[in-house]
Amino acid sequence: MPLPVGFTSHPADLLRVGPGFSLAQQPTDARPGFSGKKADGAAALAARAPALAQLQEQLFAESRFGGKKSVLLILQAMDTAGKGGIVGHVVGSVDPQGIKLTTFKAPTDEEKAHDFLWRVRPGAPGPGIFGVFDRSHYEDVLIHRVHGWADADELERRYAAINEFEAELAVAGTTVIKVMLNISPAEQLERLTARLDDPTKYWKYSPTDLDERKFWPQYMDAYQRVFDKTSTENAPWYVVPADKKWYARLAVQEILIQALEGLKLAWPTGDYDLEKERARLKDAVI
């Protein structure tokens, strides 16, 4: 597979969580595999957007003629890491009719009355759909571990349930891509400060963001446990440096492109007689 312009290695190969992975050793301000700077990254993102759009359209088109493949991008991160930017600048470059975006907030009383995956399953993409989870079922093993809302036995049950759920998705034809945007505490503080300095960003700020910052080491430990327990062959994790927003967007775009290319998508030939329809068009002048 040829390297995209500006890359010395495929980011999917560099950023995928493998055996012995240590989150603590991952830089947050690097640009693995990319030789250019910010302006080069912006140009590369724009240049590769048509490739992602075409692959997504092929995915959708195949499903109109019986194709079963779909894609699910799961985004997890500490606050301000750039999940919204990925949705807007990467996923936003494709046809919205084939996108299903699901955002997970604090569970409602009804959702709390069911198993934690009850509210997640309806968000899974059907054939031809490019699904996106902005936060996900991983909240139920991250924040619950950090704040002690679930004991060790329950957390182990949830890790196993997550692996089973994602294996079911894979069997159904869904390619699961899980991305953790890895931001530093210092960069997060700058972004939180910027929100309070810009009236157009006030709505993005939440006092609870500062409350959760106090538990940063515990969250990093919880993420490490997630990677150890749930990065599988069917549903791998990718940890993307996120201090440079432009790099994070570019890396996720390339990870998605590589995953979609691996599906060997093709344009459907249609379920009609091509020559017959061409002949009919000659008589269709009004």
mmCIF file of C-alpha atoms in Angstrom, residues 10 31 45 51 76 113 116 188 235 258 270:
data_model
loop_
_atom_site.group_PDB
_atom_site.id
_atom_site.type_symbol
_atom_site.label_atom_id
_atom_site.label_comp_id
_atom_site.label_asym_id
_atom_site.label_seq_id
_atom_site.Cartn_x
_atom_site.Cartn_y
_atom_site.Cartn_z
ATOM 1 C CA HIS A 10 1.514 4.507 7.872
ATOM 2 C CA ARG A 31 3.628 13.665 14.759
ATOM 3 C CA LEU A 45 -5.851 16.632 5.105
ATOM 4 C CA ALA A 51 -10.175 9.520 -1.039
ATOM 5 C CA GLN A 76 -12.430 8.504 23.540
ATOM 6 C CA ALA A 113 -32.033 0.539 35.010
ATOM 7 C CA PHE A 116 -24.516 -0.620 30.497
ATOM 8 C CA GLN A 188 -5.742 20.805 28.097
ATOM 9 C CA ALA A 235 -11.312 -4.112 17.499
ATOM 10 C CA GLN A 258 -6.391 2.394 5.468
ATOM 11 C CA GLY A 270 -26.495 -2.591 -10.487
#
